[in-house]
Tab-separated table of C-alpha atoms and ligand atoms in Angstrom:
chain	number	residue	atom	x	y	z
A	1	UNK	CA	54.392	-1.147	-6.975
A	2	UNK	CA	52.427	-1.794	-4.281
A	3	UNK	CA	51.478	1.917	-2.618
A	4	UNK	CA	49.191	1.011	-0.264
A	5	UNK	CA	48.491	1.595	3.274
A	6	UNK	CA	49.934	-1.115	5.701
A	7	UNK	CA	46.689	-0.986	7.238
A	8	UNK	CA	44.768	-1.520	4.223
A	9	UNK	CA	47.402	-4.252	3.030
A	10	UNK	CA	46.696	-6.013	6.143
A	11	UNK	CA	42.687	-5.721	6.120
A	12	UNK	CA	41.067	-9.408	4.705
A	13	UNK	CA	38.189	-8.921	2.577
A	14	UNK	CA	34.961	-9.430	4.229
A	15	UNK	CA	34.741	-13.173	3.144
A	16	UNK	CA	30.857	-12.697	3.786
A	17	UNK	CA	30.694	-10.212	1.210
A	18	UNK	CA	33.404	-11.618	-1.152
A	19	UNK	CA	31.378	-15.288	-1.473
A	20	UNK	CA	27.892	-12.967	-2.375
A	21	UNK	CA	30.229	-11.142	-5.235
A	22	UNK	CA	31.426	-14.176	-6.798
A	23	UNK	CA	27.819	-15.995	-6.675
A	24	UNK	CA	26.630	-12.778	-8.064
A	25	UNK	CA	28.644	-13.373	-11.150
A	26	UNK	CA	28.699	-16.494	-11.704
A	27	UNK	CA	24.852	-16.229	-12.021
A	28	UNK	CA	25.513	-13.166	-13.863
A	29	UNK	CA	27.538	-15.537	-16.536
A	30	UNK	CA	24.369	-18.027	-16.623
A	31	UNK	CA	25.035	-20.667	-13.797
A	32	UNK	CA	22.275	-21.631	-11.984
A	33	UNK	CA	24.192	-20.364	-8.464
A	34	UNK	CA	22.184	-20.888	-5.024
A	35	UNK	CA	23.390	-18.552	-2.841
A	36	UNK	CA	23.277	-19.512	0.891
A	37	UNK	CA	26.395	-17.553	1.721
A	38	UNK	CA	25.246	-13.854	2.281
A	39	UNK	CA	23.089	-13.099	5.779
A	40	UNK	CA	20.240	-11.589	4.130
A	41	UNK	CA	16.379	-12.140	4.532
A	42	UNK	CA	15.133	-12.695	1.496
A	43	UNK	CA	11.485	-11.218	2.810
A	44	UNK	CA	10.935	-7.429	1.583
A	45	UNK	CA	11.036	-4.768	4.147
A	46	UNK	CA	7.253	-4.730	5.241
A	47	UNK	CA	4.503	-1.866	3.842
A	48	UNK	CA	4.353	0.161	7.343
A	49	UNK	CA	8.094	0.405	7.254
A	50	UNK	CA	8.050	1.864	3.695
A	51	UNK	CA	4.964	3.765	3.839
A	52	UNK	CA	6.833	6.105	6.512
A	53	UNK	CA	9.784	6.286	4.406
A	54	UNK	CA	7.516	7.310	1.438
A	55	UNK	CA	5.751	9.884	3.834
A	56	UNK	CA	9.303	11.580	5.396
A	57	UNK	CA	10.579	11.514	1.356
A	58	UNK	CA	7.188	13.705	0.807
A	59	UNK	CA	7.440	15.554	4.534
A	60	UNK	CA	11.131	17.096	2.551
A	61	UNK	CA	13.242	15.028	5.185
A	62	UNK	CA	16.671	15.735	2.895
A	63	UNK	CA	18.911	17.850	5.413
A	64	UNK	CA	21.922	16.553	7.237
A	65	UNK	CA	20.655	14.563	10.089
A	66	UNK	CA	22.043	15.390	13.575
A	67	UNK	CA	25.250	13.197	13.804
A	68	UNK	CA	23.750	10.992	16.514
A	69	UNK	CA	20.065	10.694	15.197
A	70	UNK	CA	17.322	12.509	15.426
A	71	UNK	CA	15.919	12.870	18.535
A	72	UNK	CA	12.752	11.370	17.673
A	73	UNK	CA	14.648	7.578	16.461
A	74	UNK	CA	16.695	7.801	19.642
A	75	UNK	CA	13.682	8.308	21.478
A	76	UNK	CA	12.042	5.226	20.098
A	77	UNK	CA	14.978	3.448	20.423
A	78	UNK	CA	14.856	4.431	24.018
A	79	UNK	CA	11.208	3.075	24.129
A	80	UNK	CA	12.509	-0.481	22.335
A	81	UNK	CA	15.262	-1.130	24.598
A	82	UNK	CA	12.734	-0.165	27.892
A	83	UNK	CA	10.390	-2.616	26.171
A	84	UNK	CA	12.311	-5.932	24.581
A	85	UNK	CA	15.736	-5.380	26.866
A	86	UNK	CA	14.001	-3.781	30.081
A	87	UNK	CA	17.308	-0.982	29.947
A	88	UNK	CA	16.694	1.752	30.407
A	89	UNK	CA	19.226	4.778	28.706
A	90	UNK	CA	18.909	8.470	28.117
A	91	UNK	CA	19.471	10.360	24.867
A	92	UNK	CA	23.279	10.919	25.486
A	93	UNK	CA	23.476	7.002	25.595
A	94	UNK	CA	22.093	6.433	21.922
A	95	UNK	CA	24.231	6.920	18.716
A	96	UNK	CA	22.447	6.155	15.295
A	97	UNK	CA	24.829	4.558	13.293
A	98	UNK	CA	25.344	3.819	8.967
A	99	UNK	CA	24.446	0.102	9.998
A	100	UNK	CA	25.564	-2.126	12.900
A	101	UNK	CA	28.500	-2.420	11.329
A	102	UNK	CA	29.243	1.367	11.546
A	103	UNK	CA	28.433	1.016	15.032
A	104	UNK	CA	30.975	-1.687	15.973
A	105	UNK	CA	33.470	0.524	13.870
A	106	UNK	CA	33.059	3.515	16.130
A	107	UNK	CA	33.499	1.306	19.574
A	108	UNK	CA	36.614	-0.097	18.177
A	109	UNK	CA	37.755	3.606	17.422
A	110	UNK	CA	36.544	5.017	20.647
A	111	UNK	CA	38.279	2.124	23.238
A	112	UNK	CA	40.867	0.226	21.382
A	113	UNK	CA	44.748	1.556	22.543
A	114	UNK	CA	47.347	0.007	20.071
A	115	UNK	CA	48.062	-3.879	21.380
A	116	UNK	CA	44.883	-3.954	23.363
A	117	UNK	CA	43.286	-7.117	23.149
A	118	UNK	CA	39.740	-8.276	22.538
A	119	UNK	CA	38.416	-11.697	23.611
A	120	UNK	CA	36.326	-13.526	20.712
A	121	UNK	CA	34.716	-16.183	21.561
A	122	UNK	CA	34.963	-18.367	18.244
A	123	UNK	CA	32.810	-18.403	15.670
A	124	UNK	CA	32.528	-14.572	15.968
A	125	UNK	CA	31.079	-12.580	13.553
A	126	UNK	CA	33.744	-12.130	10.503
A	127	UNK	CA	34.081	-8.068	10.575
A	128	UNK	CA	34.869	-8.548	14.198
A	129	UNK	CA	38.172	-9.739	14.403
A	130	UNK	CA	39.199	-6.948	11.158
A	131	UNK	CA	37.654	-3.945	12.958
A	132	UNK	CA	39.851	-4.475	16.091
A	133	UNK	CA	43.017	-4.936	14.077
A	134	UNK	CA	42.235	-2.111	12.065
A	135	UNK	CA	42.050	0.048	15.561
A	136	UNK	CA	45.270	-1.883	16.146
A	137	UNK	CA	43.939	-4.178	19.077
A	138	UNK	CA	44.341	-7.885	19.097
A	139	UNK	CA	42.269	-10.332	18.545
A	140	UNK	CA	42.341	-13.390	20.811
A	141	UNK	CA	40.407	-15.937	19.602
A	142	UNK	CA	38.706	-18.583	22.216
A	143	UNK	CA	37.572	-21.691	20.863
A	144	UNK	CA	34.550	-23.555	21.169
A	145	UNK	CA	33.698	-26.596	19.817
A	146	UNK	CA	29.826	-27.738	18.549
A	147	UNK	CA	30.490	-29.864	21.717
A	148	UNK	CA	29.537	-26.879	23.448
A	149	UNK	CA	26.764	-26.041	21.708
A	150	UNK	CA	30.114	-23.275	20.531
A	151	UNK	CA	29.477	-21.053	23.947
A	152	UNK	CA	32.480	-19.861	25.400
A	153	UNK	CA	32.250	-21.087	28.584
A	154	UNK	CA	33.433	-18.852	32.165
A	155	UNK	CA	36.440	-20.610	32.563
A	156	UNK	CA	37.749	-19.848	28.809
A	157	UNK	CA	36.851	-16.614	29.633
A	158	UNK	CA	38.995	-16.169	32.639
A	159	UNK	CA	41.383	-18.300	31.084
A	160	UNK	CA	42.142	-15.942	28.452
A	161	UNK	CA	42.360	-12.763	30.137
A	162	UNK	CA	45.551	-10.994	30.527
A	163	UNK	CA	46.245	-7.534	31.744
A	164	UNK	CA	46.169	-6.010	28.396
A	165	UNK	CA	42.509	-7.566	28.146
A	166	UNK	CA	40.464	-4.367	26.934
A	167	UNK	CA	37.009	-6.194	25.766
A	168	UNK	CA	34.849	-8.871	24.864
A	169	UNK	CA	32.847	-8.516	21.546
A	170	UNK	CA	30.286	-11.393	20.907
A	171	UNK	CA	26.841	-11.723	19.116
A	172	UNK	CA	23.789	-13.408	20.712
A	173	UNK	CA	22.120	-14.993	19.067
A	174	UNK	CA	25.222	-15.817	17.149
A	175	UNK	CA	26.450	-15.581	13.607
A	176	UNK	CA	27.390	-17.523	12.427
A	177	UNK	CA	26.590	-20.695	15.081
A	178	UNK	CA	22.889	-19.741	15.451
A	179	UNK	CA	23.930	-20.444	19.636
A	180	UNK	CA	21.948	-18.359	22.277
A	181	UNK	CA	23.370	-17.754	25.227
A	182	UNK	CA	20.918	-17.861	28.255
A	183	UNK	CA	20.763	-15.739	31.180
A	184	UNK	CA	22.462	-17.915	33.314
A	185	UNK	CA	25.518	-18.057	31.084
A	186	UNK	CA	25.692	-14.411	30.709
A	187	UNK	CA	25.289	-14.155	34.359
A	188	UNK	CA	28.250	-16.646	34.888
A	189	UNK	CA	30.703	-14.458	32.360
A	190	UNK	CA	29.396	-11.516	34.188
A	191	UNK	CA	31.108	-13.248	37.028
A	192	UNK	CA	34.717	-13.782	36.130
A	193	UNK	CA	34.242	-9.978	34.803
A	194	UNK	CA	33.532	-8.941	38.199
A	195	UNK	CA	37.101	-9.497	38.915
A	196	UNK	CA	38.730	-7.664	36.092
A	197	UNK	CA	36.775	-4.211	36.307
A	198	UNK	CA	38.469	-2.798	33.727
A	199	UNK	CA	37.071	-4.663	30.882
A	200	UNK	CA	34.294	-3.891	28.687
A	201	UNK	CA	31.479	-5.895	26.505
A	202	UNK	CA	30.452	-5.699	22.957
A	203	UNK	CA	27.095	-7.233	23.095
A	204	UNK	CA	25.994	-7.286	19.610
A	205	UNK	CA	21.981	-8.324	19.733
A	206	UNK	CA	21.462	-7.587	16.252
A	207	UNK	CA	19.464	-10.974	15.754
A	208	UNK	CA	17.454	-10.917	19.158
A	209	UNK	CA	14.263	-11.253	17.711
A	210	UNK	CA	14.952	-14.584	15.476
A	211	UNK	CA	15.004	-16.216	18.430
A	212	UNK	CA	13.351	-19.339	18.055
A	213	UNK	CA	12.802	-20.850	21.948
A	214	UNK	CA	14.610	-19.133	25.100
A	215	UNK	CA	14.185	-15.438	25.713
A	216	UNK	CA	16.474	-13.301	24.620
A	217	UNK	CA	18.876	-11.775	27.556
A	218	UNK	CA	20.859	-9.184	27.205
A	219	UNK	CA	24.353	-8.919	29.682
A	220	UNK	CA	23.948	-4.971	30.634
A	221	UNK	CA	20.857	-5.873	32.252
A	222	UNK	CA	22.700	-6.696	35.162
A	223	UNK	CA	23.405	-3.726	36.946
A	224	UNK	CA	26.993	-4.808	37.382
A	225	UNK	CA	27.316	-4.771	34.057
A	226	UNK	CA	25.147	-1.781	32.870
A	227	UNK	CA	28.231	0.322	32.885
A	228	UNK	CA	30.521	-1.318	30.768
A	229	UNK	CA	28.761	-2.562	28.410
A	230	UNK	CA	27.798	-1.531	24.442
A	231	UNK	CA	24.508	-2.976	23.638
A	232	UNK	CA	24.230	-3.090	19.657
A	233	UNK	CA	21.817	-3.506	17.533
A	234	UNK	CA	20.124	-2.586	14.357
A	235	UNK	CA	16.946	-3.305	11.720
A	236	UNK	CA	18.910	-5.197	9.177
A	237	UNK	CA	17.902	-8.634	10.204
A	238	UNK	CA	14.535	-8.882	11.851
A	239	UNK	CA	12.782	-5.985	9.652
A	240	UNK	CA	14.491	-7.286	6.789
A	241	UNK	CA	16.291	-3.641	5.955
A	242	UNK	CA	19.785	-4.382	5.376
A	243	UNK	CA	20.220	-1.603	2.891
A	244	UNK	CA	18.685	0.877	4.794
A	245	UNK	CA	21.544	0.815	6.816
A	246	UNK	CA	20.201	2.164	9.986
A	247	UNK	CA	22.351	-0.058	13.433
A	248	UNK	CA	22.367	2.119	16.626
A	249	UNK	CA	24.086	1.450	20.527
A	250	UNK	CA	22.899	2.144	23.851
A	251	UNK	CA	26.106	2.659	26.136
A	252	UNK	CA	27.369	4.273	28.542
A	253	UNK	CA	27.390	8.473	28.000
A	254	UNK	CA	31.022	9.369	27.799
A	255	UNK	CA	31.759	5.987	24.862
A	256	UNK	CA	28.446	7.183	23.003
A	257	UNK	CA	29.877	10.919	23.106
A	258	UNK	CA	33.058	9.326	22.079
A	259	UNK	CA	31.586	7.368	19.140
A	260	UNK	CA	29.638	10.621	18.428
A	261	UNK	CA	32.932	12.478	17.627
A	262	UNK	CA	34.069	9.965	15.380
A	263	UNK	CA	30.740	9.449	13.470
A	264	UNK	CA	31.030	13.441	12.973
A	265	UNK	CA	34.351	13.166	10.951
A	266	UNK	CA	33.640	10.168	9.263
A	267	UNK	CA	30.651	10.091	8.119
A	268	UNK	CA	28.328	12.703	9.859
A	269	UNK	CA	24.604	11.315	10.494
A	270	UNK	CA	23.316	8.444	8.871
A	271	UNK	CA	20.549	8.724	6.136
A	272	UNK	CA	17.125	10.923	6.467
A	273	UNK	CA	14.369	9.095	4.758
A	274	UNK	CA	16.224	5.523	6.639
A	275	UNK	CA	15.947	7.126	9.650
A	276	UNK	CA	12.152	8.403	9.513
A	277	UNK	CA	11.423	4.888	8.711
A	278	UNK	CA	12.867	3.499	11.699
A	279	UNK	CA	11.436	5.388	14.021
A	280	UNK	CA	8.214	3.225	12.970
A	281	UNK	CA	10.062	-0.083	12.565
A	282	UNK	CA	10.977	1.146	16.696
A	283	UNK	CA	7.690	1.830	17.599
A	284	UNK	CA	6.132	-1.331	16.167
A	285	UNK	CA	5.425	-3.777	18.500
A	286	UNK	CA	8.309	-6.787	17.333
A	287	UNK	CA	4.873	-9.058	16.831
A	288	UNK	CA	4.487	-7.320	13.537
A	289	UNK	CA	7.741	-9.160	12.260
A	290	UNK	CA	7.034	-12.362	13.849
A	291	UNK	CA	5.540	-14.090	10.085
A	292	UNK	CA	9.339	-13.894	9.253
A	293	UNK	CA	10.709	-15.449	12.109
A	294	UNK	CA	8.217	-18.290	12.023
A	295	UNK	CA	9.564	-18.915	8.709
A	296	UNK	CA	12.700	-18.856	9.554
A	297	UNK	CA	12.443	-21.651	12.300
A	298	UNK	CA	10.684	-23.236	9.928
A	299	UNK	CA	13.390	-23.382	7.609
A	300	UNK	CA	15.771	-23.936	10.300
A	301	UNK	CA	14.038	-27.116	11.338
A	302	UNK	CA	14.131	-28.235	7.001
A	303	UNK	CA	17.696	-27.574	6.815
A	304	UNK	CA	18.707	-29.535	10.195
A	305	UNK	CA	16.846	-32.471	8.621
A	306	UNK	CA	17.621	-32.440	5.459
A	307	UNK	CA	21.883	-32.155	6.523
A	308	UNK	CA	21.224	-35.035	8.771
A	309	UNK	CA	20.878	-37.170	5.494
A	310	UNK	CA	24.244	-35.428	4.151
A	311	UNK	CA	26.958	-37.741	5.147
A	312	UNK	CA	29.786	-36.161	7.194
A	313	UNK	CA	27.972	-33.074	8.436
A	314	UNK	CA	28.074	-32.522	11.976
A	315	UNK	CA	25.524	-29.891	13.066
A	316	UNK	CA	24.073	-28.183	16.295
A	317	UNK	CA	20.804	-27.012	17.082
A	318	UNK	CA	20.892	-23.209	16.291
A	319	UNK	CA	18.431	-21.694	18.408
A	320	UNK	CA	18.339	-18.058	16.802
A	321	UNK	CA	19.490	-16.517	13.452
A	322	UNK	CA	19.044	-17.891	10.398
A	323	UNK	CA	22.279	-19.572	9.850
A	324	UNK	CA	23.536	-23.249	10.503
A	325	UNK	CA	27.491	-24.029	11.183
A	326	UNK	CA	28.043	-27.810	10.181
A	327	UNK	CA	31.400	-29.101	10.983
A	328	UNK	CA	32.670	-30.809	7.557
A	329	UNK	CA	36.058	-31.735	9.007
A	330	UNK	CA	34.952	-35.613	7.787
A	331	UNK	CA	35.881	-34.403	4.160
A	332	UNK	CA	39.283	-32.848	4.745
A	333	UNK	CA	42.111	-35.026	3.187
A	334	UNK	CA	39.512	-36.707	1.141
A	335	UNK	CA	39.602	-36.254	-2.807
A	336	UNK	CA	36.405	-35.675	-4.583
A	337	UNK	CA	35.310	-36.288	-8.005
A	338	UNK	CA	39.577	-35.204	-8.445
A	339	UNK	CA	39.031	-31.834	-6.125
A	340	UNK	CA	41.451	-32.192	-3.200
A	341	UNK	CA	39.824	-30.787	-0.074
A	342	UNK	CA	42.134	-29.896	2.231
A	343	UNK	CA	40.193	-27.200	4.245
A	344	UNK	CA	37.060	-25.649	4.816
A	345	UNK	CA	38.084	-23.368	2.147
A	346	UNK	CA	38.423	-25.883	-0.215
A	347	UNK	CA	35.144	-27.559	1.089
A	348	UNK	CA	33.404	-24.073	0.493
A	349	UNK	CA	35.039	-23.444	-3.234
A	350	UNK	CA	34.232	-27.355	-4.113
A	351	UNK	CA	30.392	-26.733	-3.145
A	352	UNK	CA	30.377	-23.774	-5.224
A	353	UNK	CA	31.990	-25.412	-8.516
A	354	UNK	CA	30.653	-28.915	-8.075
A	355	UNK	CA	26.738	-28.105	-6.683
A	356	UNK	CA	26.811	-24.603	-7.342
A	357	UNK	CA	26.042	-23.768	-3.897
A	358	UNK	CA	27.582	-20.257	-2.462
A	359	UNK	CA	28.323	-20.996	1.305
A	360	UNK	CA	30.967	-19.472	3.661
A	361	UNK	CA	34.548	-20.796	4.816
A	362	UNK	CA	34.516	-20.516	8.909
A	363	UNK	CA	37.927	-19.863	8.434
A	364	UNK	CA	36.183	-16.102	8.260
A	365	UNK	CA	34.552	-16.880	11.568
A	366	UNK	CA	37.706	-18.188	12.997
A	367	UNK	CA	36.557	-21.979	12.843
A	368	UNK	CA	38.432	-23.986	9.875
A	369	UNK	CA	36.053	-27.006	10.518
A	370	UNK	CA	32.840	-25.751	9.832
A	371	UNK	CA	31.210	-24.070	6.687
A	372	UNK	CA	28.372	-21.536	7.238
A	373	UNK	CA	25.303	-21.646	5.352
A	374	UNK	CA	22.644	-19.151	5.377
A	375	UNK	CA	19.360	-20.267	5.037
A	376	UNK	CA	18.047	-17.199	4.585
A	377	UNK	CA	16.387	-18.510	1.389
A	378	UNK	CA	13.156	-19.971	-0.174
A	379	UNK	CA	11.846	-23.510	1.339
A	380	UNK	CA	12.672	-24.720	-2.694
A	381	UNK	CA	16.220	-23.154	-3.061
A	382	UNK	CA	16.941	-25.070	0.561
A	383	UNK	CA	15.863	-28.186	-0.785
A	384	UNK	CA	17.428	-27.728	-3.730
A	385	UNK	CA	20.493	-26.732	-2.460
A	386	UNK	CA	20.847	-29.459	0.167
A	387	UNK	CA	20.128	-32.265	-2.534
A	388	UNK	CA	22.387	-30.785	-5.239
A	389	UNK	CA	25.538	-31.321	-1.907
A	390	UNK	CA	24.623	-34.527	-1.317
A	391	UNK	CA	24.232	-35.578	-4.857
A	392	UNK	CA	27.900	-34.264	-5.689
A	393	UNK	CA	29.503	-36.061	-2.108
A	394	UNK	CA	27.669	-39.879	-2.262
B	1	PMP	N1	26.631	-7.935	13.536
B	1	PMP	C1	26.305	-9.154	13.080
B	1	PMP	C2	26.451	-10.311	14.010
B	1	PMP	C3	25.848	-9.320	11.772
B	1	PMP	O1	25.542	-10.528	11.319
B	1	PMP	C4	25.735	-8.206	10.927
B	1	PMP	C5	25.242	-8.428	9.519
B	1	PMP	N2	25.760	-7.720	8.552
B	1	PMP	C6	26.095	-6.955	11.454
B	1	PMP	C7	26.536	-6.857	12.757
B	1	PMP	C8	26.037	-5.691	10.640
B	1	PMP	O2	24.738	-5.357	10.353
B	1	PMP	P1	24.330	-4.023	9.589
B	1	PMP	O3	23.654	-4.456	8.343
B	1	PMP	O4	23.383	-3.312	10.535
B	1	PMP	O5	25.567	-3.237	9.370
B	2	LIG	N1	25.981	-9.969	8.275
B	2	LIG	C1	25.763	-10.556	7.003
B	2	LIG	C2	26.587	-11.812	6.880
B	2	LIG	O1	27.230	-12.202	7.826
B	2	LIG	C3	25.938	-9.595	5.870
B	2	LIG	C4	27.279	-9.485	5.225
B	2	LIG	C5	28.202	-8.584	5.919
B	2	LIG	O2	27.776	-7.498	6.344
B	2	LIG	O3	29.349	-8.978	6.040
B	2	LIG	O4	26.525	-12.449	5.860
């Protein structure tokens, strides 16, 4: 019998994470598995970064941490967002969270009212949409199309707000469609929020510096805007630290004191020695990290060309991230080599048993056309990878 929570009944697996799993055994059973599915630099965190984590491990950092930080991080953090962002917060306004992901958790805990609902602008990130219906909000998904470059534009926007609107949550640079959204755009959503003063922004920047051509903007730095919004962001992506789990917000005081609260009975104040290290990887000036992003753009530019030779992929030009989005809708209905591919599911599952490639459904991103692959892997295992699909669909 089935004891469970309705609420933990109704929470989807993170498909993100699921995909990673099964690669992980499959390879762990002998197959020669690419994975392309999890968001994860392959690069190692860099020496600086662990020589202060070494250092705080020696200084006896291994107390609880104060729930929001330590000063010092938030203080950096302070520094970055004055530097890359030009906001400027106070210490109130910064919360040190387990991850990003712990970060968007506590927003959703802090604002979301049962039936509240939150605009996502489709492909969102795939914890989005679960987080809010775990707070009991509503998700309501706006679609784009790789028409649009998949940017919600200001008219979908106002076109899907009601009065029980609460937020917007997006990611920009986007994951999973690699899309940027300029300064101009932001400035144009700003606009049709100008109307509806009662709604707030989730503006999750956790990729702003693999950013390969416009600069990044971020929306609070209108001043409009500089009160409602949650700027999030983190060190998983461009210092290559995902399991150091260190994300963090700058908002405004009373929904950082708010996320502060729940932080404190959840999980109290995220790790020492992670911390410590931060506080360097905060300090540094974001030209130390650059080597990776050039790769990345690189690698971005490989995999655009080498998909162009893949018959029915449709891609766009991701500008940021390290992800592409290709719209494989061509293939649905088809039957390959017996498999019938109804879906982008289907698509995903047939790429992993027929090329042994791990990729992602955007049915997790809220796009069934598309698959999302993470190139967030060697120059080889790209090449190799893109072959092995092409070989296994012509
Ligand atoms: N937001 C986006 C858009 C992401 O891709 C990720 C990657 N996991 C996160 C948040 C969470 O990052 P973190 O590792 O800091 O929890
Ligand atoms: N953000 C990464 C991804 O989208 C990591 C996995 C996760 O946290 O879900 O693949």
């Amino acid at each position: 019998m089935n004891q469970l929570s309705d609420r933990i009944n109704n929470l989807s697996t993170s498909a993100t994470l699921a995909m990673a799993a099964k690669a992980r055994e499959l390879k762990a059973e002998g197959k020669n598995i690419i994975g392309l599915s999890l968001g994860e630099p392959d690069f190692n965190t860099p020496d600086f970064i662990k020589d202060a984590a070494i250092q705080a491990i020696n200084d006896n950092y291994n107390s609880y941490t104060p729930v929001d930080g330590y000063v010092e991080l938030k203080e950096a953090i302070i520094t970055k967002f004055k530097r890359d962002n030009k906001l400027t917060y106070t210490l109130p306004q910064i919360v040190v969270s387990t991850g990003a992901k712990q970060a968007l958790a506590n927003v959703a805990a802090a604002l979301i009212n049962p039936g509240d609902e939150v605009i996502l602008p489709c492909p969102y990130w795939v914890s989005y949409s679960d987080i809010v219906k775990l707070n009991e909000g509503v998700p309501v998904e706006v679609k784009t199309s790789i028409d649009t470059d998949f940017k919600m534009t200001a008219a979908q926007l106002e076109a899907a707000i009601t009065p029980k609107t609460k937020m917007i949550w997006y990611s920009s640079p986007c994951n999973p469609s690699g899309s940027v959204y300029s300064k101009q755009e932001l400035r144009e959503l700003a606009d049709v929020l100008q109307k509806h003063p009662s709604i707030y922004v989730v503006s999750d920047e956790i990729y702003e510096h693999i950013n390969f051509s416009s600069d990044h903007a971020s929306i609070a730095q209108f001043e409009d805007m500089y009160d409602r919004t949650v700027t999030v962001n983190g060190v998983s992506k461009a210092f290559a630290m995902t399991g150091w789990r260190i994300g963090f917000i700058g908002a405004p005081d009373w929904i950082a004191r708010a996320c502060n609260k729940m932080q404190g009975q959840v999980t109290s104040g995220a790790n020492c020695i992670a911390q410590r290290a931060v506080i360097t990887a905060m300090e540094a000036s974001p030209s130390k990290v650059q080597y990776m992003v050039d790769e990345f753009k690189i690698r971005r530019d490989l995999v655009l060309d080498l998909l162009s030779n893949v018959p029915g992929f449709k891609t766009n030009t991701p500008e940021g991230a390290f992800y592409v989005f290709p719209d494989v809708s061509f293939y649905f209905g088809k039957i390959i080599n017996g498999n019938t591919i109804k879906n982008a599911t289907d698509f995903s599952l047939f790429l992993l048993e027929e090329a042994l490639v791990a990729t992602v459904t955007g049915d997790a991103f809220g796009n069934p056309n598309c698959i999302r692959i993470s190139y967030a892997a060697s120059q080889d295992q790209i090449i190799e990878a893109i072959t092995r699909i092409k070989n296994c669909l012509v």
